Amino acid sequence: LQDRLVDLATRLMRETDADATALVSKALDAVQNQRLSVSVVGQVNAGKTTLVNALARQRGLLPISQAPWTAVITRLHFGLHGFPEQSAHFRFFDAGEWQRLSEQGGKLRELAERFLPGFNSEQLHQQVQAMRHRAEARLGPAFTELLGSTHSFASLEPEVVAQYVSAGPKIELDGDDPVPNYADITRTADLFFALCPFAYPLTLIDTPGTNDPFLVREEMTLRSLDASDACIVVIDATKGVTDSDLGLFRILRGVNSQRLILFINKLDLLLGPLEQRSAATDRIAGIVRQELGSSSIPTIIGSAAETAEATTCGALAWMDDLE
């Protein structure tokens, strides 16, 4: 339908006067830019990246580790008009953006300093500088040339994606020398897909953990919230609601509280009989609703890992419950 509207609008503009063409052009821009933006947020190791892989039906595409591994805001775009169905683009910080990352304030920075345990603007500034020095040591003479540039690929290979979004060390490939890790200087990672598995143009955003000890990643996550139409908040059922979770909910209450979905993850790892597990997840949901002052937050309980394992081109099992 979107492609047909674009075609009709383009043909119509050839047959109308200047005033009508301007109106049609404005409507055409709106049609072409239609999309839903959804951020997936939560603590380190809550299972955010596993959930994103499962929703995208791309098991193993984004790297997963027990350590804080997601270092970059990674945007997965589905069915966006005018973009190739499959490609990857990684844009690096320029020199000015390094400085702005640590100095820029605003509402989210104020909320973070107030509610997130351990968030400190001075420490953030120091870590931004440390991140730059580490990138210079990792990349050597190429560091200066890379700033402000973009690397693009016509395919989506997990090993390549990991080079740009993973906080891990240099990646060893079988039979090859270690390949560079660019995560410290990657400003944005954009991966493009065809419309399936969503029936609407959508951008799904994977974020670093809000309790990441490296505050610059926490800052990047906070910045993604303002640009999102909705947020999926992932809670680890085995840990319950932590101080870090409470801080995040207090920020969301001031930013995006009406557009939240709560996903209580790792149900497969929650021990005990069914009644005991149900009571534990009910307690988590109750704390979140009380914290947000709302009893209508959509809540899904499941396992991102099991969903990723079982997902095919059919519907996600736990999405049926939501419907």
PDB file of C-alpha atoms in Angstrom:
ATOM      1  CA  LEU A   1       0.000   0.000   0.000  1.00  0.00           C
ATOM      2  CA  GLN A   2       2.815   2.383   0.839  1.00  0.00           C
ATOM      3  CA  ASP A   3       4.598   1.701  -2.459  1.00  0.00           C
ATOM      4  CA  ARG A   4       1.341   2.180  -4.391  1.00  0.00           C
ATOM      5  CA  LEU A   5       0.639   5.509  -2.658  1.00  0.00           C
ATOM      6  CA  VAL A   6       4.158   6.697  -3.486  1.00  0.00           C
ATOM      7  CA  ASP A   7       3.671   5.737  -7.129  1.00  0.00           C
ATOM      8  CA  LEU A   8       0.269   7.465  -7.338  1.00  0.00           C
ATOM      9  CA  ALA A   9       1.575  10.619  -5.653  1.00  0.00           C
ATOM     10  CA  THR A  10       4.546  10.803  -8.016  1.00  0.00           C
ATOM     11  CA  ARG A  11       2.261  10.494 -11.041  1.00  0.00           C
ATOM     12  CA  LEU A  12      -0.197  13.024  -9.603  1.00  0.00           C
ATOM     13  CA  MET A  13       2.517  15.663  -9.135  1.00  0.00           C
ATOM     14  CA  ARG A  14       3.243  15.518 -12.868  1.00  0.00           C
ATOM     15  CA  GLU A  15      -0.387  16.442 -13.626  1.00  0.00           C
ATOM     16  CA  THR A  16      -1.046  19.268 -11.150  1.00  0.00           C
ATOM     17  CA  ASP A  17      -0.152  22.920 -10.666  1.00  0.00           C
ATOM     18  CA  ALA A  18       2.510  24.196  -8.271  1.00  0.00           C
ATOM     19  CA  ASP A  19       0.196  24.641  -5.264  1.00  0.00           C
ATOM     20  CA  ALA A  20      -1.299  21.179  -5.567  1.00  0.00           C
ATOM     21  CA  THR A  21       2.133  19.672  -6.166  1.00  0.00           C
ATOM     22  CA  ALA A  22       3.380  21.203  -2.895  1.00  0.00           C
ATOM     23  CA  LEU A  23       0.467  19.619  -0.982  1.00  0.00           C
ATOM     24  CA  VAL A  24       0.984  16.233  -2.597  1.00  0.00           C
ATOM     25  CA  SER A  25       4.721  16.428  -1.940  1.00  0.00           C
ATOM     26  CA  LYS A  26       4.095  17.078   1.756  1.00  0.00           C
ATOM     27  CA  ALA A  27       1.714  14.118   1.946  1.00  0.00           C
ATOM     28  CA  LEU A  28       4.246  11.983   0.076  1.00  0.00           C
ATOM     29  CA  ASP A  29       6.946  12.798   2.618  1.00  0.00           C
ATOM     30  CA  ALA A  30       4.614  11.737   5.425  1.00  0.00           C
ATOM     31  CA  VAL A  31       3.843   8.428   3.699  1.00  0.00           C
ATOM     32  CA  GLN A  32       7.491   7.663   3.001  1.00  0.00           C
ATOM     33  CA  ASN A  33       8.582   8.448   6.553  1.00  0.00           C
ATOM     34  CA  GLN A  34       5.888   6.419   8.315  1.00  0.00           C
ATOM     35  CA  ARG A  35       7.481   4.128  10.871  1.00  0.00           C
ATOM     36  CA  LEU A  36       7.198   3.023  14.475  1.00  0.00           C
ATOM     37  CA  SER A  37      10.299   3.390  16.649  1.00  0.00           C
ATOM     38  CA  VAL A  38      10.653   0.956  19.574  1.00  0.00           C
ATOM     39  CA  SER A  39      13.565   0.931  22.049  1.00  0.00           C
ATOM     40  CA  VAL A  40      14.453  -2.143  24.095  1.00  0.00           C
ATOM     41  CA  VAL A  41      15.929  -1.045  27.431  1.00  0.00           C
ATOM     42  CA  GLY A  42      16.921  -2.578  30.745  1.00  0.00           C
ATOM     43  CA  GLN A  43      19.844  -3.735  32.848  1.00  0.00           C
ATOM     44  CA  VAL A  44      23.012  -5.378  31.587  1.00  0.00           C
ATOM     45  CA  ASN A  45      22.291  -9.109  31.096  1.00  0.00           C
ATOM     46  CA  ALA A  46      18.518  -8.679  31.330  1.00  0.00           C
ATOM     47  CA  GLY A  47      18.280 -10.273  27.878  1.00  0.00           C
ATOM     48  CA  LYS A  48      17.640  -7.205  25.698  1.00  0.00           C
ATOM     49  CA  THR A  49      19.809  -8.275  22.772  1.00  0.00           C
ATOM     50  CA  THR A  50      18.476 -11.839  22.860  1.00  0.00           C
ATOM     51  CA  LEU A  51      14.958 -10.390  22.671  1.00  0.00           C
ATOM     52  CA  VAL A  52      15.885  -8.099  19.768  1.00  0.00           C
ATOM     53  CA  ASN A  53      17.382 -11.048  17.861  1.00  0.00           C
ATOM     54  CA  ALA A  54      14.204 -13.041  18.504  1.00  0.00           C
ATOM     55  CA  LEU A  55      11.868 -10.234  17.410  1.00  0.00           C
ATOM     56  CA  ALA A  56      13.941  -9.708  14.268  1.00  0.00           C
ATOM     57  CA  ARG A  57      14.040 -13.473  13.660  1.00  0.00           C
ATOM     58  CA  GLN A  58      17.786 -13.139  13.279  1.00  0.00           C
ATOM     59  CA  ARG A  59      19.157 -15.515  15.921  1.00  0.00           C
ATOM     60  CA  GLY A  60      22.818 -14.755  16.569  1.00  0.00           C
ATOM     61  CA  LEU A  61      22.939 -11.558  14.511  1.00  0.00           C
ATOM     62  CA  LEU A  62      23.732  -9.207  17.418  1.00  0.00           C
ATOM     63  CA  PRO A  63      26.458 -10.420  19.819  1.00  0.00           C
ATOM     64  CA  ILE A  64      25.494 -11.667  23.275  1.00  0.00           C
ATOM     65  CA  SER A  65      27.722 -12.150  26.333  1.00  0.00           C
ATOM     66  CA  GLN A  66      27.531 -12.322  30.122  1.00  0.00           C
ATOM     67  CA  ALA A  67      29.730  -9.211  30.233  1.00  0.00           C
ATOM     68  CA  PRO A  68      28.342  -5.770  29.240  1.00  0.00           C
ATOM     69  CA  TRP A  69      28.658  -6.490  25.520  1.00  0.00           C
ATOM     70  CA  THR A  70      26.342  -4.086  23.686  1.00  0.00           C
ATOM     71  CA  ALA A  71      28.362  -0.888  23.416  1.00  0.00           C
ATOM     72  CA  VAL A  72      26.486   0.934  20.657  1.00  0.00           C
ATOM     73  CA  ILE A  73      22.899   1.976  20.000  1.00  0.00           C
ATOM     74  CA  THR A  74      21.973  -0.464  17.224  1.00  0.00           C
ATOM     75  CA  ARG A  75      18.933   0.319  15.071  1.00  0.00           C
ATOM     76  CA  LEU A  76      17.294  -2.464  13.089  1.00  0.00           C
ATOM     77  CA  HIS A  77      15.080  -0.998  10.346  1.00  0.00           C
ATOM     78  CA  PHE A  78      12.302  -3.078   8.775  1.00  0.00           C
ATOM     79  CA  GLY A  79      10.484  -2.113   5.593  1.00  0.00           C
ATOM     80  CA  LEU A  80      11.626   1.512   5.415  1.00  0.00           C
ATOM     81  CA  HIS A  81      10.782   3.064   2.063  1.00  0.00           C
ATOM     82  CA  GLY A  82      13.719   3.962  -0.148  1.00  0.00           C
ATOM     83  CA  PHE A  83      16.307   1.760   1.611  1.00  0.00           C
ATOM     84  CA  PRO A  84      17.743  -1.535   0.356  1.00  0.00           C
ATOM     85  CA  GLU A  85      16.146  -4.604   1.895  1.00  0.00           C
ATOM     86  CA  GLN A  86      19.409  -5.767   3.449  1.00  0.00           C
ATOM     87  CA  SER A  87      22.445  -3.664   4.302  1.00  0.00           C
ATOM     88  CA  ALA A  88      24.490  -2.371   7.235  1.00  0.00           C
ATOM     89  CA  HIS A  89      25.858   1.121   7.865  1.00  0.00           C
ATOM     90  CA  PHE A  90      28.145   2.116  10.747  1.00  0.00           C
ATOM     91  CA  ARG A  91      28.831   5.807  11.318  1.00  0.00           C
ATOM     92  CA  PHE A  92      31.745   6.927  13.483  1.00  0.00           C
ATOM     93  CA  PHE A  93      31.936   9.859  15.884  1.00  0.00           C
ATOM     94  CA  ASP A  94      33.574  12.990  14.586  1.00  0.00           C
ATOM     95  CA  ALA A  95      35.862  15.058  16.814  1.00  0.00           C
ATOM     96  CA  GLY A  96      33.119  17.499  17.894  1.00  0.00           C
ATOM     97  CA  GLU A  97      30.692  14.739  18.870  1.00  0.00           C
ATOM     98  CA  TRP A  98      33.182  13.317  21.356  1.00  0.00           C
ATOM     99  CA  GLN A  99      33.103  16.606  23.214  1.00  0.00           C
ATOM    100  CA  ARG A 100      29.321  17.031  23.076  1.00  0.00           C
ATOM    101  CA  LEU A 101      28.762  13.504  24.374  1.00  0.00           C
ATOM    102  CA  SER A 102      30.231  14.362  27.754  1.00  0.00           C
ATOM    103  CA  GLU A 103      29.172  18.021  28.004  1.00  0.00           C
ATOM    104  CA  GLN A 104      25.582  18.124  26.779  1.00  0.00           C
ATOM    105  CA  GLY A 105      23.011  18.380  29.558  1.00  0.00           C
ATOM    106  CA  GLY A 106      19.245  18.589  29.297  1.00  0.00           C
ATOM    107  CA  LYS A 107      16.261  16.916  30.912  1.00  0.00           C
ATOM    108  CA  LEU A 108      17.467  13.328  30.531  1.00  0.00           C
ATOM    109  CA  ARG A 109      20.865  14.120  32.029  1.00  0.00           C
ATOM    110  CA  GLU A 110      19.148  15.742  35.019  1.00  0.00           C
ATOM    111  CA  LEU A 111      16.872  12.727  35.477  1.00  0.00           C
ATOM    112  CA  ALA A 112      19.817  10.333  35.215  1.00  0.00           C
ATOM    113  CA  GLU A 113      21.801  12.172  37.876  1.00  0.00           C
ATOM    114  CA  ARG A 114      18.768  12.156  40.135  1.00  0.00           C
ATOM    115  CA  PHE A 115      17.547   8.589  39.712  1.00  0.00           C
ATOM    116  CA  LEU A 116      20.249   6.268  38.335  1.00  0.00           C
ATOM    117  CA  PRO A 117      22.588   4.813  40.982  1.00  0.00           C
ATOM    118  CA  GLY A 118      26.190   5.835  40.352  1.00  0.00           C
ATOM    119  CA  PHE A 119      25.502   8.230  37.473  1.00  0.00           C
ATOM    120  CA  ASN A 120      27.954  11.126  37.699  1.00  0.00           C
ATOM    121  CA  SER A 121      28.574  13.727  34.983  1.00  0.00           C
ATOM    122  CA  GLU A 122      32.230  14.221  35.922  1.00  0.00           C
ATOM    123  CA  GLN A 123      32.871  10.494  35.762  1.00  0.00           C
ATOM    124  CA  LEU A 124      31.070  10.387  32.417  1.00  0.00           C
ATOM    125  CA  HIS A 125      33.409  13.076  31.065  1.00  0.00           C
ATOM    126  CA  GLN A 126      36.451  11.110  32.231  1.00  0.00           C
ATOM    127  CA  GLN A 127      35.147   7.899  30.668  1.00  0.00           C
ATOM    128  CA  VAL A 128      34.505   9.592  27.315  1.00  0.00           C
ATOM    129  CA  GLN A 129      38.151  10.638  27.282  1.00  0.00           C
ATOM    130  CA  ALA A 130      39.244   7.138  28.303  1.00  0.00           C
ATOM    131  CA  MET A 131      37.119   5.659  25.503  1.00  0.00           C
ATOM    132  CA  ARG A 132      38.853   7.905  22.991  1.00  0.00           C
ATOM    133  CA  HIS A 133      42.324   6.947  24.254  1.00  0.00           C
ATOM    134  CA  ARG A 134      41.422   3.244  24.098  1.00  0.00           C
ATOM    135  CA  ALA A 135      40.180   3.647  20.520  1.00  0.00           C
ATOM    136  CA  GLU A 136      43.414   5.398  19.545  1.00  0.00           C
ATOM    137  CA  ALA A 137      45.434   2.540  21.054  1.00  0.00           C
ATOM    138  CA  ARG A 138      43.288  -0.103  19.331  1.00  0.00           C
ATOM    139  CA  LEU A 139      43.147   1.473  15.881  1.00  0.00           C
ATOM    140  CA  GLY A 140      46.530   3.160  15.681  1.00  0.00           C
ATOM    141  CA  PRO A 141      47.168   5.608  12.801  1.00  0.00           C
ATOM    142  CA  ALA A 142      43.761   4.788  11.247  1.00  0.00           C
ATOM    143  CA  PHE A 143      41.942   6.407  14.197  1.00  0.00           C
ATOM    144  CA  THR A 144      42.070   9.990  12.868  1.00  0.00           C
ATOM    145  CA  GLU A 145      41.067   8.953   9.355  1.00  0.00           C
ATOM    146  CA  LEU A 146      38.054   7.008  10.626  1.00  0.00           C
ATOM    147  CA  LEU A 147      36.502   9.882  12.634  1.00  0.00           C
ATOM    148  CA  GLY A 148      33.359  11.176  10.936  1.00  0.00           C
ATOM    149  CA  SER A 149      33.361   8.464   8.273  1.00  0.00           C
ATOM    150  CA  THR A 150      30.937   5.591   7.554  1.00  0.00           C
ATOM    151  CA  HIS A 151      31.481   1.904   6.800  1.00  0.00           C
ATOM    152  CA  SER A 152      28.755   0.253   4.702  1.00  0.00           C
ATOM    153  CA  PHE A 153      28.086  -3.373   3.791  1.00  0.00           C
ATOM    154  CA  ALA A 154      25.624  -4.983   1.390  1.00  0.00           C
ATOM    155  CA  SER A 155      25.073  -7.975   3.688  1.00  0.00           C
ATOM    156  CA  LEU A 156      24.485  -8.621   7.391  1.00  0.00           C
ATOM    157  CA  GLU A 157      27.155 -10.938   8.762  1.00  0.00           C
ATOM    158  CA  PRO A 158      27.234 -11.454  12.571  1.00  0.00           C
ATOM    159  CA  GLU A 159      31.055 -11.348  12.640  1.00  0.00           C
ATOM    160  CA  VAL A 160      31.066  -7.985  10.873  1.00  0.00           C
ATOM    161  CA  VAL A 161      28.295  -6.528  13.060  1.00  0.00           C
ATOM    162  CA  ALA A 162      30.235  -7.571  16.180  1.00  0.00           C
ATOM    163  CA  GLN A 163      33.238  -5.518  15.049  1.00  0.00           C
ATOM    164  CA  TYR A 164      31.171  -2.341  15.286  1.00  0.00           C
ATOM    165  CA  VAL A 165      28.748  -2.894  18.203  1.00  0.00           C
ATOM    166  CA  SER A 166      30.481  -5.285  20.612  1.00  0.00           C
ATOM    167  CA  ALA A 167      32.484  -4.100  23.598  1.00  0.00           C
ATOM    168  CA  GLY A 168      34.635  -7.208  23.461  1.00  0.00           C
ATOM    169  CA  PRO A 169      38.303  -7.485  22.484  1.00  0.00           C
ATOM    170  CA  LYS A 170      39.607  -7.990  18.983  1.00  0.00           C
ATOM    171  CA  ILE A 171      37.648 -10.761  17.266  1.00  0.00           C
ATOM    172  CA  GLU A 172      39.483 -13.932  16.302  1.00  0.00           C
ATOM    173  CA  LEU A 173      38.369 -15.540  13.041  1.00  0.00           C
ATOM    174  CA  ASP A 174      39.423 -19.106  12.182  1.00  0.00           C
ATOM    175  CA  GLY A 175      42.695 -19.043  10.294  1.00  0.00           C
ATOM    176  CA  ASP A 176      42.924 -15.256  10.278  1.00  0.00           C
ATOM    177  CA  ASP A 177      44.593 -12.556  12.301  1.00  0.00           C
ATOM    178  CA  PRO A 178      42.417 -10.615  14.791  1.00  0.00           C
ATOM    179  CA  VAL A 179      40.174  -8.057  13.105  1.00  0.00           C
ATOM    180  CA  PRO A 180      39.759  -4.502  14.430  1.00  0.00           C
ATOM    181  CA  ASN A 181      37.093  -3.579  16.951  1.00  0.00           C
ATOM    182  CA  TYR A 182      35.440  -0.237  16.114  1.00  0.00           C
ATOM    183  CA  ALA A 183      32.813  -0.131  18.886  1.00  0.00           C
ATOM    184  CA  ASP A 184      34.519   2.675  20.822  1.00  0.00           C
ATOM    185  CA  ILE A 185      34.168   5.097  17.901  1.00  0.00           C
ATOM    186  CA  THR A 186      30.870   3.858  16.421  1.00  0.00           C
ATOM    187  CA  ARG A 187      28.205   6.535  16.859  1.00  0.00           C
ATOM    188  CA  THR A 188      25.338   4.699  15.161  1.00  0.00           C
ATOM    189  CA  ALA A 189      24.793   1.201  13.779  1.00  0.00           C
ATOM    190  CA  ASP A 190      21.947   0.888  11.256  1.00  0.00           C
ATOM    191  CA  LEU A 191      20.872  -2.499   9.901  1.00  0.00           C
ATOM    192  CA  PHE A 192      18.208  -2.686   7.188  1.00  0.00           C
ATOM    193  CA  PHE A 193      15.811  -5.573   6.516  1.00  0.00           C
ATOM    194  CA  ALA A 194      12.734  -6.350   4.427  1.00  0.00           C
ATOM    195  CA  LEU A 195       9.335  -5.805   6.051  1.00  0.00           C
ATOM    196  CA  CYS A 196       8.912  -9.364   7.429  1.00  0.00           C
ATOM    197  CA  PRO A 197       8.409 -10.113  10.365  1.00  0.00           C
ATOM    198  CA  PHE A 198       6.460  -6.862  10.891  1.00  0.00           C
ATOM    199  CA  ALA A 199       3.433  -5.640   8.993  1.00  0.00           C
ATOM    200  CA  TYR A 200       4.381  -1.987   9.429  1.00  0.00           C
ATOM    201  CA  PRO A 201       7.615  -0.033   8.843  1.00  0.00           C
ATOM    202  CA  LEU A 202       9.467  -0.272  12.142  1.00  0.00           C
ATOM    203  CA  THR A 203      12.784   0.605  13.756  1.00  0.00           C
ATOM    204  CA  LEU A 204      13.798  -1.659  16.643  1.00  0.00           C
ATOM    205  CA  ILE A 205      16.542  -0.196  18.843  1.00  0.00           C
ATOM    206  CA  ASP A 206      18.908  -2.337  20.929  1.00  0.00           C
ATOM    207  CA  THR A 207      20.553  -0.362  23.735  1.00  0.00           C
ATOM    208  CA  PRO A 208      23.405  -0.841  26.233  1.00  0.00           C
ATOM    209  CA  GLY A 209      22.416  -1.647  29.818  1.00  0.00           C
ATOM    210  CA  THR A 210      21.278   1.145  32.111  1.00  0.00           C
ATOM    211  CA  ASN A 211      23.510  -0.249  34.875  1.00  0.00           C
ATOM    212  CA  ASP A 212      26.561  -0.465  32.617  1.00  0.00           C
ATOM    213  CA  PRO A 213      29.641   0.544  34.628  1.00  0.00           C
ATOM    214  CA  PHE A 214      30.807   2.480  31.586  1.00  0.00           C
ATOM    215  CA  LEU A 215      28.527   5.521  31.899  1.00  0.00           C
ATOM    216  CA  VAL A 216      28.915   6.656  28.298  1.00  0.00           C
ATOM    217  CA  ARG A 217      26.860   3.635  27.213  1.00  0.00           C
ATOM    218  CA  GLU A 218      24.200   4.524  29.774  1.00  0.00           C
ATOM    219  CA  GLU A 219      24.159   8.066  28.352  1.00  0.00           C
ATOM    220  CA  MET A 220      23.640   6.720  24.816  1.00  0.00           C
ATOM    221  CA  THR A 221      20.731   4.607  26.019  1.00  0.00           C
ATOM    222  CA  LEU A 222      19.054   7.596  27.684  1.00  0.00           C
ATOM    223  CA  ARG A 223      19.337   9.606  24.481  1.00  0.00           C
ATOM    224  CA  SER A 224      17.508   6.893  22.546  1.00  0.00           C
ATOM    225  CA  LEU A 225      14.431   7.213  24.775  1.00  0.00           C
ATOM    226  CA  ASP A 226      13.428  10.662  23.542  1.00  0.00           C
ATOM    227  CA  ALA A 227      13.349   9.464  19.937  1.00  0.00           C
ATOM    228  CA  SER A 228      11.239   6.349  20.606  1.00  0.00           C
ATOM    229  CA  ASP A 229       7.501   5.951  20.103  1.00  0.00           C
ATOM    230  CA  ALA A 230       7.496   3.063  22.582  1.00  0.00           C
ATOM    231  CA  CYS A 231       9.866   1.261  24.961  1.00  0.00           C
ATOM    232  CA  ILE A 232      10.038  -2.412  25.830  1.00  0.00           C
ATOM    233  CA  VAL A 233      11.509  -2.586  29.332  1.00  0.00           C
ATOM    234  CA  VAL A 234      13.169  -5.936  30.002  1.00  0.00           C
ATOM    235  CA  ILE A 235      13.325  -7.205  33.601  1.00  0.00           C
ATOM    236  CA  ASP A 236      15.294 -10.303  34.627  1.00  0.00           C
ATOM    237  CA  ALA A 237      12.784 -12.494  36.493  1.00  0.00           C
ATOM    238  CA  THR A 238      15.604 -14.186  38.430  1.00  0.00           C
ATOM    239  CA  LYS A 239      16.766 -10.848  39.913  1.00  0.00           C
ATOM    240  CA  GLY A 240      13.471  -9.047  40.425  1.00  0.00           C
ATOM    241  CA  VAL A 241      13.248  -5.248  40.401  1.00  0.00           C
ATOM    242  CA  THR A 242      16.627  -3.737  41.321  1.00  0.00           C
ATOM    243  CA  ASP A 243      17.601  -0.181  42.247  1.00  0.00           C
ATOM    244  CA  SER A 244      18.827   0.295  38.678  1.00  0.00           C
ATOM    245  CA  ASP A 245      15.437  -0.802  37.347  1.00  0.00           C
ATOM    246  CA  LEU A 246      13.643   1.599  39.686  1.00  0.00           C
ATOM    247  CA  GLY A 247      15.862   4.455  38.503  1.00  0.00           C
ATOM    248  CA  LEU A 248      15.060   3.659  34.889  1.00  0.00           C
ATOM    249  CA  PHE A 249      11.306   3.563  35.588  1.00  0.00           C
ATOM    250  CA  ARG A 250      11.480   6.948  37.300  1.00  0.00           C
ATOM    251  CA  ILE A 251      13.167   8.385  34.222  1.00  0.00           C
ATOM    252  CA  LEU A 252      10.619   6.748  31.936  1.00  0.00           C
ATOM    253  CA  ARG A 253       7.792   8.137  34.047  1.00  0.00           C
ATOM    254  CA  GLY A 254       9.015  11.618  33.133  1.00  0.00           C
ATOM    255  CA  VAL A 255       9.743  10.859  29.495  1.00  0.00           C
ATOM    256  CA  ASN A 256       7.624   8.112  27.992  1.00  0.00           C
ATOM    257  CA  SER A 257       5.461   6.529  30.685  1.00  0.00           C
ATOM    258  CA  GLN A 258       2.394   6.052  28.471  1.00  0.00           C
ATOM    259  CA  ARG A 259       4.281   4.078  25.842  1.00  0.00           C
ATOM    260  CA  LEU A 260       5.801   1.214  27.794  1.00  0.00           C
ATOM    261  CA  ILE A 261       5.628  -2.553  27.481  1.00  0.00           C
ATOM    262  CA  LEU A 262       7.056  -4.611  30.335  1.00  0.00           C
ATOM    263  CA  PHE A 263       8.757  -7.867  29.357  1.00  0.00           C
ATOM    264  CA  ILE A 264       9.598 -10.086  32.347  1.00  0.00           C
ATOM    265  CA  ASN A 265      12.332 -12.267  30.899  1.00  0.00           C
ATOM    266  CA  LYS A 266      14.127 -15.534  31.790  1.00  0.00           C
ATOM    267  CA  LEU A 267      11.030 -17.349  32.984  1.00  0.00           C
ATOM    268  CA  ASP A 268      12.821 -20.551  31.951  1.00  0.00           C
ATOM    269  CA  LEU A 269      15.493 -19.876  34.616  1.00  0.00           C
ATOM    270  CA  LEU A 270      13.057 -19.084  37.419  1.00  0.00           C
ATOM    271  CA  LEU A 271      13.103 -22.023  39.820  1.00  0.00           C
ATOM    272  CA  GLY A 272      10.280 -23.458  41.869  1.00  0.00           C
ATOM    273  CA  PRO A 273       6.728 -24.730  41.254  1.00  0.00           C
ATOM    274  CA  LEU A 274       4.388 -22.886  38.904  1.00  0.00           C
ATOM    275  CA  GLU A 275       2.545 -21.078  41.714  1.00  0.00           C
ATOM    276  CA  GLN A 276       5.810 -19.774  43.161  1.00  0.00           C
ATOM    277  CA  ARG A 277       7.058 -18.549  39.782  1.00  0.00           C
ATOM    278  CA  SER A 278       3.714 -16.908  39.069  1.00  0.00           C
ATOM    279  CA  ALA A 279       3.819 -15.117  42.417  1.00  0.00           C
ATOM    280  CA  ALA A 280       7.351 -13.860  41.653  1.00  0.00           C
ATOM    281  CA  THR A 281       6.400 -12.408  38.273  1.00  0.00           C
ATOM    282  CA  ASP A 282       3.192 -10.910  39.708  1.00  0.00           C
ATOM    283  CA  ARG A 283       5.294  -9.205  42.371  1.00  0.00           C
ATOM    284  CA  ILE A 284       7.616  -7.730  39.725  1.00  0.00           C
ATOM    285  CA  ALA A 285       4.691  -6.456  37.665  1.00  0.00           C
ATOM    286  CA  GLY A 286       3.058  -4.970  40.760  1.00  0.00           C
ATOM    287  CA  ILE A 287       6.195  -3.053  41.762  1.00  0.00           C
ATOM    288  CA  VAL A 288       6.568  -1.652  38.243  1.00  0.00           C
ATOM    289  CA  ARG A 289       2.941  -0.556  38.034  1.00  0.00           C
ATOM    290  CA  GLN A 290       3.145   1.070  41.435  1.00  0.00           C
ATOM    291  CA  GLU A 291       6.363   2.871  40.483  1.00  0.00           C
ATOM    292  CA  LEU A 292       4.855   4.169  37.259  1.00  0.00           C
ATOM    293  CA  GLY A 293       1.525   5.012  38.854  1.00  0.00           C
ATOM    294  CA  SER A 294      -0.375   2.998  36.271  1.00  0.00           C
ATOM    295  CA  SER A 295      -2.219  -0.313  36.325  1.00  0.00           C
ATOM    296  CA  SER A 296      -2.480  -0.541  32.545  1.00  0.00           C
ATOM    297  CA  ILE A 297       1.142  -1.247  31.545  1.00  0.00           C
ATOM    298  CA  PRO A 298       1.033  -4.170  29.059  1.00  0.00           C
ATOM    299  CA  THR A 299       3.014  -7.028  30.599  1.00  0.00           C
ATOM    300  CA  ILE A 300       4.464 -10.074  28.845  1.00  0.00           C
ATOM    301  CA  ILE A 301       6.135 -12.944  30.716  1.00  0.00           C
ATOM    302  CA  GLY A 302       8.405 -15.335  28.869  1.00  0.00           C
ATOM    303  CA  SER A 303      11.891 -16.306  27.755  1.00  0.00           C
ATOM    304  CA  ALA A 304      13.690 -14.414  25.010  1.00  0.00           C
ATOM    305  CA  ALA A 305      16.254 -17.229  24.743  1.00  0.00           C
ATOM    306  CA  GLU A 306      13.621 -19.923  24.211  1.00  0.00           C
ATOM    307  CA  THR A 307      11.766 -17.693  21.763  1.00  0.00           C
ATOM    308  CA  ALA A 308      14.981 -17.096  19.797  1.00  0.00           C
ATOM    309  CA  GLU A 309      15.572 -20.843  19.725  1.00  0.00           C
ATOM    310  CA  ALA A 310      12.066 -21.679  18.532  1.00  0.00           C
ATOM    311  CA  THR A 311      11.294 -18.705  16.296  1.00  0.00           C
ATOM    312  CA  THR A 312      10.538 -19.393  12.659  1.00  0.00           C
ATOM    313  CA  CYS A 313       8.606 -17.268  10.173  1.00  0.00           C
ATOM    314  CA  GLY A 314       5.453 -17.960  12.197  1.00  0.00           C
ATOM    315  CA  ALA A 315       4.087 -15.868  15.045  1.00  0.00           C
ATOM    316  CA  LEU A 316       5.945 -15.657  18.334  1.00  0.00           C
ATOM    317  CA  ALA A 317       4.238 -17.813  20.934  1.00  0.00           C
ATOM    318  CA  TRP A 318       4.196 -15.182  23.663  1.00  0.00           C
ATOM    319  CA  MET A 319       2.949 -12.537  21.244  1.00  0.00           C
ATOM    320  CA  ASP A 320      -0.252 -14.585  20.924  1.00  0.00           C
ATOM    321  CA  ASP A 321      -0.929 -13.947  24.606  1.00  0.00           C
ATOM    322  CA  LEU A 322      -0.479 -10.205  24.098  1.00  0.00           C
ATOM    323  CA  GLU A 323      -2.990 -10.204  21.251  1.00  0.00           C
TER     324      GLU A 323
END
